[in-house]
Short mmCIF file of C-alpha atoms and ligand atoms in Angstrom, two decimals:
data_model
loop_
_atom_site.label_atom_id
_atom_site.label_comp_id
_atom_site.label_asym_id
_atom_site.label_seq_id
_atom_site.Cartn_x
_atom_site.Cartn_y
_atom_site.Cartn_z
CA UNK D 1 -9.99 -27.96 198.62
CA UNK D 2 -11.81 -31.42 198.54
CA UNK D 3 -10.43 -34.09 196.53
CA UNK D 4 -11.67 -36.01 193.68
CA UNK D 5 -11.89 -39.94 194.37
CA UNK D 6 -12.19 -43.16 193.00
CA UNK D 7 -14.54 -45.28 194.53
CA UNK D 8 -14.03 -49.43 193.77
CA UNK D 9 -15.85 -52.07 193.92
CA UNK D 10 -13.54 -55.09 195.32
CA UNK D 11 -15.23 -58.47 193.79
CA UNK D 12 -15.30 -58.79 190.07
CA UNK D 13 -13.86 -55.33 189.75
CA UNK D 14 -10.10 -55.37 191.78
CA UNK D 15 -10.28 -58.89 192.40
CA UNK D 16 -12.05 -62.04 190.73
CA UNK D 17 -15.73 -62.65 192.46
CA UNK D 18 -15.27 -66.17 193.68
CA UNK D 19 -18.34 -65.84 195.78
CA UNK D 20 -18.35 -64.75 199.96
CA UNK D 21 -14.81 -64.99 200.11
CA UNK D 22 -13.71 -65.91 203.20
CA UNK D 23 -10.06 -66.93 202.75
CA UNK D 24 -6.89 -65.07 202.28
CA UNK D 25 -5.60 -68.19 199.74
CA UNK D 26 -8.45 -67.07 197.03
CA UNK D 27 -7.71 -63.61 196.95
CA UNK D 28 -7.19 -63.17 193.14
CA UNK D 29 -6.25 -60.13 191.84
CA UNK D 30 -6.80 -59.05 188.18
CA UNK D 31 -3.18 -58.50 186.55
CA UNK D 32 -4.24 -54.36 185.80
CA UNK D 33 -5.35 -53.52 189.38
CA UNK D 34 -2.15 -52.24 191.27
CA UNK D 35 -1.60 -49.97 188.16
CA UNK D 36 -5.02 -48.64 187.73
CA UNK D 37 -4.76 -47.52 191.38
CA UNK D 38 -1.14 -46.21 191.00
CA UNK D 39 -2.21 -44.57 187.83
CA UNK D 40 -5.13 -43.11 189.03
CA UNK D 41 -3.27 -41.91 191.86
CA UNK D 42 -0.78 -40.13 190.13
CA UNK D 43 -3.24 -38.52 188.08
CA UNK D 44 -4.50 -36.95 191.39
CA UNK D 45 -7.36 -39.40 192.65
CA UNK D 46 -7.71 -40.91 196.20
CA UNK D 47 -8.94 -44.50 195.91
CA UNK D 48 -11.34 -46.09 198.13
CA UNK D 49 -12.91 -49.30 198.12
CA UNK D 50 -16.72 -49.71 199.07
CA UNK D 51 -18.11 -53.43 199.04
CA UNK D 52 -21.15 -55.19 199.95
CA UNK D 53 -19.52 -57.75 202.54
CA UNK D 54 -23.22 -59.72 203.42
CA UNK D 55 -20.94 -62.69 203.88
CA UNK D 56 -20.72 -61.15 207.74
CA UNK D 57 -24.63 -61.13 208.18
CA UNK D 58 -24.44 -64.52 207.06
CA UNK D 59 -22.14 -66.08 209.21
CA UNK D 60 -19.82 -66.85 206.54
CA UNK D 61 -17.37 -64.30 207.58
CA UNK D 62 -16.44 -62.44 210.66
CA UNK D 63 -15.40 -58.51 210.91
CA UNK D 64 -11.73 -59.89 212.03
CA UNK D 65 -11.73 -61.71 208.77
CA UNK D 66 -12.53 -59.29 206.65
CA UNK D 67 -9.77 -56.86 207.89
CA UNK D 68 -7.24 -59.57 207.28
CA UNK D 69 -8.21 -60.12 203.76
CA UNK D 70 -8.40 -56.50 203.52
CA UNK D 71 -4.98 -56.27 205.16
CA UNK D 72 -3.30 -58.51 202.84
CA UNK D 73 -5.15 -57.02 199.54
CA UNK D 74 -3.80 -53.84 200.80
CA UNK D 75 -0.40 -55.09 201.26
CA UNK D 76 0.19 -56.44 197.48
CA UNK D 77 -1.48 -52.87 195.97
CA UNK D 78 0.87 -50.78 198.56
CA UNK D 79 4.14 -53.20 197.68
CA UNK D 80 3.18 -52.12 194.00
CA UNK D 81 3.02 -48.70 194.57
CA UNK D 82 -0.54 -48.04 194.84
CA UNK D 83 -2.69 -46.48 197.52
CA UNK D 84 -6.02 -47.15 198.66
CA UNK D 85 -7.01 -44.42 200.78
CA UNK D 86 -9.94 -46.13 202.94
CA UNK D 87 -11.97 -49.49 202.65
CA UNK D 88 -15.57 -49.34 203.71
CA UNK D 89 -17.76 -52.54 203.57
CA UNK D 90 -21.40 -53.05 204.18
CA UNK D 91 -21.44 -56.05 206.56
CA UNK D 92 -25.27 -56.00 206.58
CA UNK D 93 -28.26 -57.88 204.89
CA UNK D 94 -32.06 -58.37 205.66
CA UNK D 95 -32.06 -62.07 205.18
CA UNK D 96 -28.61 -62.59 207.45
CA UNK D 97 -28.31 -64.52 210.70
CA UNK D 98 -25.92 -62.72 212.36
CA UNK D 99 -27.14 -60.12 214.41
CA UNK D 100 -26.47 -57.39 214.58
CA UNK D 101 -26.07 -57.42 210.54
CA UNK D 102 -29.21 -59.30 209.72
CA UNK D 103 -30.83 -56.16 209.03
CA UNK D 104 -32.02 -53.88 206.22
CA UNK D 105 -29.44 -50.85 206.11
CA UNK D 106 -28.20 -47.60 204.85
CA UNK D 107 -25.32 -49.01 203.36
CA UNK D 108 -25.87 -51.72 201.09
CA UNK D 109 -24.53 -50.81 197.59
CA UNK D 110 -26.48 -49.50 195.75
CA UNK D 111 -27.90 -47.41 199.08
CA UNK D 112 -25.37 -44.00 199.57
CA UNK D 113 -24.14 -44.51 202.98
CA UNK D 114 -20.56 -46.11 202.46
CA UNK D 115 -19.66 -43.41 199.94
CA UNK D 116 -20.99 -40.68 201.91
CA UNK D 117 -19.07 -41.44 205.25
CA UNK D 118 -16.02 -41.49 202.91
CA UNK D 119 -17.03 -38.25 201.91
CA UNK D 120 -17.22 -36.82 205.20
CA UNK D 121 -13.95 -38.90 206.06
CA UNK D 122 -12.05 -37.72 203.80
CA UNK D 123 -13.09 -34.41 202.11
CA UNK D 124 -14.19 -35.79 199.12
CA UNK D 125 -15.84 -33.80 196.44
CA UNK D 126 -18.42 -35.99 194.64
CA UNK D 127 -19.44 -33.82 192.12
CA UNK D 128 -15.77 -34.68 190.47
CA UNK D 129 -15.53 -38.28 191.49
CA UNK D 130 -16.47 -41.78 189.63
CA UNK D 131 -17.78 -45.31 190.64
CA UNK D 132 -16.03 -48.54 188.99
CA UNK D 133 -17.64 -51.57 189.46
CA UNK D 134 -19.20 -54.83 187.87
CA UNK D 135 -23.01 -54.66 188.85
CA UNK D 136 -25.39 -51.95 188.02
CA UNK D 137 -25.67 -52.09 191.77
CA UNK D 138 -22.95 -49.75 191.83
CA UNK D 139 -23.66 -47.58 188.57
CA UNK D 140 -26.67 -46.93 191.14
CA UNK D 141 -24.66 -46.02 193.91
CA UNK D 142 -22.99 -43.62 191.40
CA UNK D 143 -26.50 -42.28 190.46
CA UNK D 144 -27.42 -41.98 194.25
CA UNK D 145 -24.08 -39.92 195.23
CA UNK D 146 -23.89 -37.61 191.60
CA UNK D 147 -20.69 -39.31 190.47
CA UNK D 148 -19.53 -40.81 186.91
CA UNK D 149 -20.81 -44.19 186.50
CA UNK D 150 -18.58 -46.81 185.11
CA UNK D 151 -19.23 -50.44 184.07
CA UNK D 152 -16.62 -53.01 183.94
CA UNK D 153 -16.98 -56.28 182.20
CA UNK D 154 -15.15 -58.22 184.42
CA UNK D 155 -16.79 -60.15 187.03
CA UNK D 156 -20.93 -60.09 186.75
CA UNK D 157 -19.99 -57.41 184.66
CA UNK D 158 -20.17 -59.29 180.87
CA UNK D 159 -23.67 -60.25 181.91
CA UNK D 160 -24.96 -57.35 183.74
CA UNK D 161 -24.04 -55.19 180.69
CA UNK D 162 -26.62 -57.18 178.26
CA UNK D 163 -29.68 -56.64 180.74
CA UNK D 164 -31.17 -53.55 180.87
CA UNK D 165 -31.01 -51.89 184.31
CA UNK D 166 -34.42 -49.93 184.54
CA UNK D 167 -33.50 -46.51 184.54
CA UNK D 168 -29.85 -46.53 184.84
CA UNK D 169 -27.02 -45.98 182.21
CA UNK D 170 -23.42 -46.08 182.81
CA UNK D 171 -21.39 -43.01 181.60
CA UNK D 172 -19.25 -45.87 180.22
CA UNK D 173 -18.84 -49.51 179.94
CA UNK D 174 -15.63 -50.90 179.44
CA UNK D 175 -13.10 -54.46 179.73
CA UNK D 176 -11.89 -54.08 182.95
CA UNK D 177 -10.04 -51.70 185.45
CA UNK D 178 -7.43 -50.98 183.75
CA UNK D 179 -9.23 -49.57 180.81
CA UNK D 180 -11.73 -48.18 183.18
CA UNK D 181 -8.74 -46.07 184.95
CA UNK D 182 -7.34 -44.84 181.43
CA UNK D 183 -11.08 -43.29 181.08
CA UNK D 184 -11.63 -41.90 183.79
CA UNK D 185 -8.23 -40.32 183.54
CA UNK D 186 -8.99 -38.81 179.88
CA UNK D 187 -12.19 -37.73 181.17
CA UNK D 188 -11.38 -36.01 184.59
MG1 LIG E 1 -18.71 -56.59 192.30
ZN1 LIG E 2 -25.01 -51.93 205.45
#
C-alpha cells in the first residue's frame, strides 16, 4: 500500500533561511525540527525534503556542496532519531549562469516535478500527504500535487502570510514546524 508523506521545505521551514547557503558553518536548525520529523515519523509519515537550490544555477553552489550540507543536516536529524526518507532539490533557474541549470524547468517549487519523482520513488500516495513550508511557493506545490497545504511562519513565512497569494489558501497557517507536525498529525 503507498505511504503517506511529509514533504519539507529546508530554508525557513527545517532550518533558518540565511540566503544561498553555501556553508556547512551556517546550517541553523530551528530547536523543533528533529522532533517534528521523529514525531511525524512515528505517527506513520515518510519525510522528504524538496528545495529550490538556484544557488547551483548561480554559481554560488556546486552539486558536491549541496550533498555535504545535505549530508551533515541529515546527520544531526538521524543522531536525534529522525528520518528523512529522500532529499530532492531543484538546482535550476532561468536567470542562472551555470549551465546546465540556467534554465527554465519542471522542478522549481512551486512546479510538481520534485514531489512527483518522490512519488514514483518511493510509493507515495499524495492524495494522503501534506506540504510544510514558508512561501506560498510551496502551498502551490501542494495545490499542484493534491496534498494539504501548510504555512509556517517561520522564515518568509510571517510576511508571506499577510499578502494575499492570488488564488491560493493554505489548509493551515501556523508558528513553525513543530506546531505544523502536531497538525498534521491531528488531522491525518
Ligand atoms: Mg523556504
Ligand atoms: Zn528544476
Amino acid at each position: 500500500m503507498s505511504r503517506a508523506a511529509v514533504f519539507l521545505d529546508r530554508d525557513g521551514t527545517m532550518i533558518e533561511d540565511v540566503g544561498y547557503l553555501n556553508r556547512i558553518d551556517d546550517i541553523r536548525m530551528f530547536p523543533w525540527t528533529v522532533e517534528a520529523i521523529r514525531s511525524l515519523n512515528r505517527a506513520g509519515f515518510i519525510v522528504v525534503v524538496v528545495t529550490n537550490q538556484s544557488a547551483i544555477a548561480r554559481g554560488y553552489l556546486t552539486e558536491k556542496g549541496l550533498a555535504e550540507i545535505h549530508a551533515e543536516l541529515d546527520d544531526v536529524i538521524t543522531s536525534g532519531g529522525g528520518k528523512v526518507a529522500a532529499y530532492y532539490y531543484c538546482p535550476h533557474h532561468p536567470e542562472g549562469t551555470v549551465a546546465p541549470f540556467a534554465t527554465s524547468c519542471g522542478c522549481r517549487k512551486p512546479a510538481a516535478g520534485m514531489v512527483e519523482r518522490a512519488a514514483a520513488d518511493l510509493d507515495i500516495d499524495l492524495t494522503r500527504s501534506f506540504v510544510v513550508g514558508d512561501k506560498w511557493v510551496d502551498v502551490g506545490l501542494a495545490r499542484a500535487v493534491g496534498a494539504t497545504a501548510v504555512l509556517v511562519r517561520t522564515g518568509y513565512g510571517a510576511d508571506e502570510a499577510k499578502l494575499a497569494a492570488p488564488g491560493l489558501t493554505a489548509d493551515a497557517i501556523l508558528d513553525d514546524l513543530g506546531l505544523a507536525a502536531n497538525w498534521i498529525i491531528l488531522n491525518s
